[in-house]
Tab-separated table of C-alpha atoms in Angstrom:
chain	number	residue	atom	x	y	z
A	1105	MET	CA	20.709	-16.295	-41.616
A	1106	THR	CA	21.487	-12.563	-41.448
A	1107	VAL	CA	18.406	-11.684	-43.505
A	1108	LEU	CA	16.176	-13.868	-41.323
A	1109	ARG	CA	17.597	-12.327	-38.184
A	1110	THR	CA	17.058	-8.840	-39.574
A	1111	LEU	CA	13.436	-9.624	-40.452
A	1112	SER	CA	12.901	-11.093	-37.004
A	1113	LEU	CA	14.309	-7.996	-35.314
A	1114	LEU	CA	12.231	-5.750	-37.576
A	1115	GLY	CA	9.080	-7.699	-36.689
A	1116	SER	CA	9.831	-7.438	-32.973
A	1117	THR	CA	10.466	-3.708	-33.279
A	1118	LEU	CA	7.194	-3.126	-35.110
A	1119	ALA	CA	5.295	-5.138	-32.494
A	1120	VAL	CA	6.814	-3.059	-29.691
A	1121	LEU	CA	6.019	0.199	-31.512
A	1122	ALA	CA	2.420	-0.932	-32.096
A	1123	ALA	CA	1.997	-1.799	-28.425
A	1124	GLN	CA	3.425	1.570	-27.438
A	1125	MET	CA	1.031	3.371	-29.816
A	1126	VAL	CA	-1.968	1.579	-28.286
A	1127	HIS	CA	-0.733	2.314	-24.774
A	1128	ALA	CA	-0.115	5.952	-25.697
A	1129	GLU	CA	-3.640	6.505	-27.040
A	1130	GLN	CA	-5.174	9.410	-25.191
A	1131	TRP	CA	-8.785	10.109	-24.417
A	1132	PRO	CA	-10.356	13.236	-25.922
A	1133	GLU	CA	-9.333	16.374	-24.053
A	1134	ALA	CA	-12.808	17.044	-22.615
A	1135	VAL	CA	-12.976	13.482	-21.252
A	1136	GLN	CA	-9.369	13.475	-20.100
A	1137	ALA	CA	-10.083	16.508	-17.920
A	1138	PHE	CA	-12.192	14.324	-15.604
A	1139	GLU	CA	-9.181	12.161	-14.748
A	1140	LYS	CA	-7.852	15.179	-12.866
A	1141	LYS	CA	-11.077	15.079	-10.831
A	1142	GLY	CA	-10.375	11.498	-9.740
A	1143	LEU	CA	-12.228	9.476	-12.392
A	1144	LYS	CA	-10.410	6.603	-14.103
A	1145	ILE	CA	-11.464	6.219	-17.739
A	1146	VAL	CA	-11.498	2.502	-18.608
A	1147	GLY	CA	-13.029	2.262	-22.087
A	1148	ARG	CA	-15.235	3.471	-24.912
A	1149	PHE	CA	-18.647	2.268	-26.012
A	1150	ASP	CA	-21.150	3.013	-28.768
A	1151	ALA	CA	-23.691	5.771	-28.181
A	1152	PRO	CA	-26.482	7.204	-30.373
A	1153	ASN	CA	-26.912	10.526	-32.182
A	1154	GLY	CA	-23.256	11.400	-32.645
A	1155	LEU	CA	-22.363	10.941	-28.994
A	1156	GLN	CA	-19.258	9.016	-27.944
A	1157	GLY	CA	-19.635	6.882	-24.827
A	1158	PHE	CA	-16.921	6.436	-22.198
A	1159	ALA	CA	-16.969	4.282	-19.085
A	1160	ALA	CA	-15.170	5.404	-15.933
A	1161	ARG	CA	-14.644	4.293	-12.334
A	1162	TYR	CA	-15.024	6.606	-9.360
A	1163	GLN	CA	-14.860	5.455	-5.728
A	1164	GLY	CA	-15.886	1.931	-6.653
A	1165	GLN	CA	-18.798	3.021	-8.859
A	1166	GLY	CA	-19.289	2.998	-12.608
A	1167	VAL	CA	-19.779	6.346	-14.348
A	1168	ALA	CA	-21.139	6.739	-17.890
A	1169	MET	CA	-19.833	9.738	-19.821
A	1170	TYR	CA	-21.041	11.040	-23.178
A	1171	LEU	CA	-18.929	13.308	-25.371
A	1172	THR	CA	-20.889	15.567	-27.714
A	1173	ALA	CA	-20.218	15.514	-31.454
A	1174	ASP	CA	-18.132	18.711	-31.335
A	1175	GLY	CA	-15.828	17.125	-28.775
A	1176	LYS	CA	-16.183	20.046	-26.384
A	1177	ASN	CA	-18.847	18.983	-23.892
A	1178	VAL	CA	-19.383	15.962	-21.660
A	1179	LEU	CA	-22.669	14.656	-20.225
A	1180	ILE	CA	-22.504	12.365	-17.180
A	1181	GLY	CA	-25.239	9.951	-16.126
A	1182	SER	CA	-27.577	7.336	-17.538
A	1183	LEU	CA	-28.930	7.614	-21.081
A	1184	TYR	CA	-32.392	6.177	-21.845
A	1185	ASP	CA	-34.094	5.327	-25.121
A	1186	VAL	CA	-37.712	6.093	-26.048
A	1187	GLU	CA	-38.893	2.908	-24.312
A	1188	GLY	CA	-37.153	3.787	-21.062
A	1189	ASN	CA	-34.297	1.301	-21.442
A	1190	ASP	CA	-31.076	2.308	-19.724
A	1191	LEU	CA	-28.442	2.395	-22.503
A	1192	SER	CA	-25.639	2.907	-19.978
A	1193	LYS	CA	-26.189	-0.259	-17.929
A	1194	ALA	CA	-24.743	-2.881	-20.302
A	1195	PRO	CA	-21.566	-0.911	-21.145
A	1196	LEU	CA	-20.891	-0.186	-17.470
A	1197	ASP	CA	-21.434	-3.852	-16.574
A	1198	LYS	CA	-18.987	-4.973	-19.272
A	1199	LEU	CA	-16.319	-2.275	-18.911
A	1200	VAL	CA	-16.493	-1.460	-15.194
A	1201	TYR	CA	-18.361	-3.844	-12.927
A	1202	GLN	CA	-17.296	-7.208	-14.349
A	1203	PRO	CA	-13.555	-6.381	-14.466
A	1204	MET	CA	-13.744	-4.580	-11.107
A	1205	GLY	CA	-15.566	-7.532	-9.530
A	1206	LYS	CA	-12.917	-9.987	-10.732
A	1207	GLU	CA	-10.159	-7.664	-9.524
A	1208	MET	CA	-11.717	-7.269	-6.077
A	1209	TRP	CA	-12.392	-11.006	-5.789
A	1210	GLN	CA	-8.720	-11.658	-6.515
A	1211	ARG	CA	-7.765	-9.127	-3.853
A	1212	LEU	CA	-10.034	-10.904	-1.383
A	1213	GLU	CA	-8.334	-14.202	-2.276
A	1214	ARG	CA	-4.917	-12.651	-1.597
A	1215	SER	CA	-5.972	-11.005	1.671
A	1216	THR	CA	-5.443	-12.415	5.167
A	1217	TRP	CA	-8.445	-14.557	6.078
A	1218	ILE	CA	-9.462	-17.447	8.317
A	1219	VAL	CA	-11.080	-20.422	6.648
A	1220	ASP	CA	-14.350	-21.776	8.017
A	1221	GLY	CA	-15.687	-24.817	6.230
A	1222	ALA	CA	-14.722	-27.590	3.826
A	1223	ALA	CA	-11.923	-27.019	1.323
A	1224	ASP	CA	-14.071	-28.524	-1.448
A	1225	ALA	CA	-17.229	-26.544	-0.634
A	1226	PRO	CA	-18.854	-25.498	-3.929
A	1227	ARG	CA	-19.544	-21.959	-2.710
A	1228	VAL	CA	-17.098	-19.459	-1.196
A	1229	VAL	CA	-18.271	-16.400	0.729
A	1230	TYR	CA	-15.992	-13.710	2.174
A	1231	VAL	CA	-16.967	-11.940	5.392
A	1232	ILE	CA	-15.205	-8.786	6.570
A	1233	ALA	CA	-15.688	-8.944	10.326
A	1234	ASP	CA	-14.724	-7.177	13.556
A	1235	PRO	CA	-14.282	-9.313	16.711
A	1236	ASN	CA	-16.560	-6.909	18.611
A	1237	CYS	CA	-19.352	-7.037	16.024
A	1238	PRO	CA	-22.481	-8.830	17.342
A	1239	TYR	CA	-23.937	-9.058	13.839
A	1240	CYS	CA	-20.803	-10.885	12.673
A	1241	SER	CA	-21.465	-13.491	15.371
A	1242	MET	CA	-25.098	-13.623	14.246
A	1243	PHE	CA	-24.110	-14.331	10.640
A	1244	TRP	CA	-21.593	-16.954	11.791
A	1245	LYS	CA	-24.423	-18.764	13.602
A	1246	GLN	CA	-26.848	-18.313	10.679
A	1247	ALA	CA	-24.358	-19.938	8.307
A	1248	ARG	CA	-23.776	-23.100	10.393
A	1249	PRO	CA	-26.214	-25.356	8.465
A	1250	TRP	CA	-24.473	-24.535	5.158
A	1251	VAL	CA	-20.939	-24.748	6.560
A	1252	ASP	CA	-21.595	-27.960	8.506
A	1253	ALA	CA	-23.147	-29.576	5.419
A	1254	GLY	CA	-20.053	-28.771	3.351
A	1255	LYS	CA	-22.012	-26.501	1.015
A	1256	VAL	CA	-20.304	-23.195	1.873
A	1257	GLN	CA	-16.837	-22.157	2.910
A	1258	LEU	CA	-16.706	-18.853	4.769
A	1259	ARG	CA	-13.503	-16.836	4.683
A	1260	HIS	CA	-13.330	-14.348	7.541
A	1261	VAL	CA	-11.300	-11.196	6.782
A	1262	LEU	CA	-10.702	-9.627	10.183
A	1263	VAL	CA	-10.460	-5.882	10.811
A	1264	GLY	CA	-10.305	-3.853	14.006
A	1265	ILE	CA	-12.525	-0.794	13.786
A	1266	LEU	CA	-15.425	-0.918	16.241
A	1267	ARG	CA	-13.707	-0.575	19.621
A	1268	GLU	CA	-10.312	0.262	21.033
A	1269	ASP	CA	-9.507	-3.410	21.637
A	1270	SER	CA	-10.885	-4.703	18.303
A	1271	ALA	CA	-7.485	-4.817	16.598
A	1272	GLY	CA	-5.961	-6.534	19.630
A	1273	LYS	CA	-8.671	-9.201	19.593
A	1274	ALA	CA	-8.278	-9.721	15.851
A	1275	ALA	CA	-4.520	-10.102	16.320
A	1276	ALA	CA	-5.080	-12.569	19.171
A	1277	ILE	CA	-7.264	-14.743	16.943
A	1278	LEU	CA	-4.867	-14.583	13.990
A	1279	SER	CA	-1.831	-15.398	16.141
A	1280	SER	CA	-3.405	-18.300	18.004
A	1281	LYS	CA	-2.236	-21.872	17.458
A	1282	SER	CA	-5.409	-22.583	15.469
A	1283	PRO	CA	-6.982	-19.351	14.180
A	1284	GLN	CA	-9.986	-21.304	12.893
A	1285	THR	CA	-10.690	-22.844	16.312
A	1286	ALA	CA	-10.124	-19.516	18.064
A	1287	LEU	CA	-12.502	-17.724	15.723
A	1288	ASN	CA	-15.204	-20.394	15.969
A	1289	ASN	CA	-15.012	-20.423	19.773
A	1290	HIS	CA	-15.176	-16.627	19.856
A	1291	GLU	CA	-18.180	-16.379	17.534
A	1292	ALA	CA	-20.024	-19.261	19.194
A	1293	ALA	CA	-19.638	-17.579	22.614
A	1294	GLY	CA	-20.834	-14.208	21.338
A	1295	LYS	CA	-20.820	-11.573	24.078
A	1296	ASP	CA	-19.538	-14.203	26.533
A	1297	SER	CA	-16.316	-14.711	24.575
A	1298	ASN	CA	-13.190	-14.646	26.729
A	1299	ILE	CA	-10.750	-13.787	23.942
A	1300	ARG	CA	-8.029	-11.522	25.307
A	1301	PRO	CA	-6.692	-8.787	23.042
A	1302	LEU	CA	-2.951	-8.633	22.448
A	1303	GLY	CA	-1.389	-5.747	24.339
A	1304	ARG	CA	1.214	-5.235	21.644
A	1305	ILE	CA	0.412	-6.259	18.087
A	1306	PRO	CA	3.451	-7.516	16.115
A	1307	ASP	CA	4.284	-5.432	13.056
A	1308	SER	CA	3.555	-8.361	10.756
A	1309	LEU	CA	-0.005	-8.701	12.069
A	1310	SER	CA	-0.527	-4.954	12.248
A	1311	GLY	CA	0.346	-4.721	8.553
A	1312	LYS	CA	-2.088	-7.489	7.638
A	1313	LEU	CA	-4.925	-5.871	9.587
A	1314	ALA	CA	-4.162	-2.515	7.968
A	1315	ALA	CA	-4.222	-4.124	4.510
A	1316	ASN	CA	-7.583	-5.754	5.301
A	1317	LEU	CA	-8.977	-2.364	6.308
A	1318	VAL	CA	-7.758	-0.760	3.073
A	1319	LEU	CA	-9.415	-3.580	1.133
A	1320	MET	CA	-12.654	-3.033	3.057
A	1321	GLN	CA	-12.585	0.654	2.139
A	1322	ASP	CA	-11.761	-0.060	-1.505
A	1323	LEU	CA	-14.709	-2.455	-1.656
A	1324	GLY	CA	-16.981	0.354	-0.490
A	1325	ALA	CA	-17.995	-1.400	2.729
A	1326	ALA	CA	-18.965	0.912	5.571
A	1327	ALA	CA	-19.908	-1.572	8.303
A	1328	THR	CA	-19.441	-5.153	9.465
A	1329	PRO	CA	-20.229	-7.807	8.565
A	1330	ALA	CA	-19.571	-6.954	4.927
A	1331	ILE	CA	-20.366	-10.069	2.929
A	1332	PHE	CA	-19.062	-10.694	-0.598
A	1333	TYR	CA	-19.917	-13.478	-3.026
A	1334	MET	CA	-19.969	-14.080	-6.769
A	1335	GLU	CA	-23.231	-14.310	-8.675
A	1336	GLY	CA	-22.255	-15.394	-12.162
A	1337	ASP	CA	-19.465	-13.025	-13.173
A	1338	ARG	CA	-20.610	-10.162	-10.947
A	1339	LEU	CA	-19.356	-9.484	-7.424
A	1340	GLN	CA	-22.215	-9.046	-4.955
A	1341	GLN	CA	-22.136	-7.326	-1.581
A	1342	HIS	CA	-24.400	-7.405	1.447
A	1343	GLN	CA	-23.874	-5.446	4.650
A	1344	GLY	CA	-25.216	-6.677	7.960
A	1345	ALA	CA	-26.597	-10.052	9.026
A	1346	PRO	CA	-28.932	-11.202	6.213
A	1347	ARG	CA	-32.381	-12.637	6.832
A	1348	GLY	CA	-34.869	-14.855	5.042
A	1349	GLU	CA	-34.550	-14.988	1.266
A	1350	THR	CA	-31.414	-12.850	1.331
A	1351	LEU	CA	-29.620	-15.473	3.428
A	1352	GLU	CA	-30.393	-18.167	0.847
A	1353	LYS	CA	-29.428	-15.847	-1.982
A	1354	ILE	CA	-25.978	-15.520	-0.436
A	1355	LEU	CA	-25.463	-19.091	0.788
A	1356	GLY	CA	-27.687	-21.082	-1.535
A	1357	PRO	CA	-30.704	-23.316	-0.745
A	1358	LEU	CA	-30.939	-24.408	2.880
A	1359	PRO	CA	-29.378	-27.896	3.165
A	1360	LYS	CA	-31.749	-30.690	4.121
A	1361	SER	CA	-31.171	-31.953	7.649
């Protein structure tokens, strides 16, 4: 029993040491220097002609880095082959955009949002919206055929950025007896909405609105509505009220009446 216990402890110790060695692996010095400039190095990939490829994230964008054979110089940007194929695209998709998309989608799921549509709708679309945004109301109205048919569930992530009373209106909607009804009435009325902003926003709601705004910034959205949906395993974004083919790309084929 003592021998077995010793072997078990030895195996556990070796596993811990191996995990620590992997975690402690450092990037080459020339590549590591860019972490001080704000880039986050997320992985390596194969590159031609003695180059070493590294994928990084910077302000929500993928960055391809190439370390020269002597380990002293770094090239940043896309690398193309003789036929004009972008050799950086696939590695950045795999190492940056796919993981980042899943991470951001999970953050959207954990954010404060108001549901609009059937719980079993096959398609979920997130909308970062400001109560004073006319284009948010426009998109709400555009989406009615899909939502009413049970094809799409919209999840409205409210922020307060456009006007002085935007946060108060967002808080009023979120704190109402039925946030979904309050939001639908507000969007349906458009500029004639009679929603009254809260004069004093409770700390709990203020914190949720602040977290939604941070998420909006981290997603790289600069205006409302900022619309997010999954296309395969890649997170897609559209800013503004979509039209024509773009609307069906986001929501799917127009339901038959």
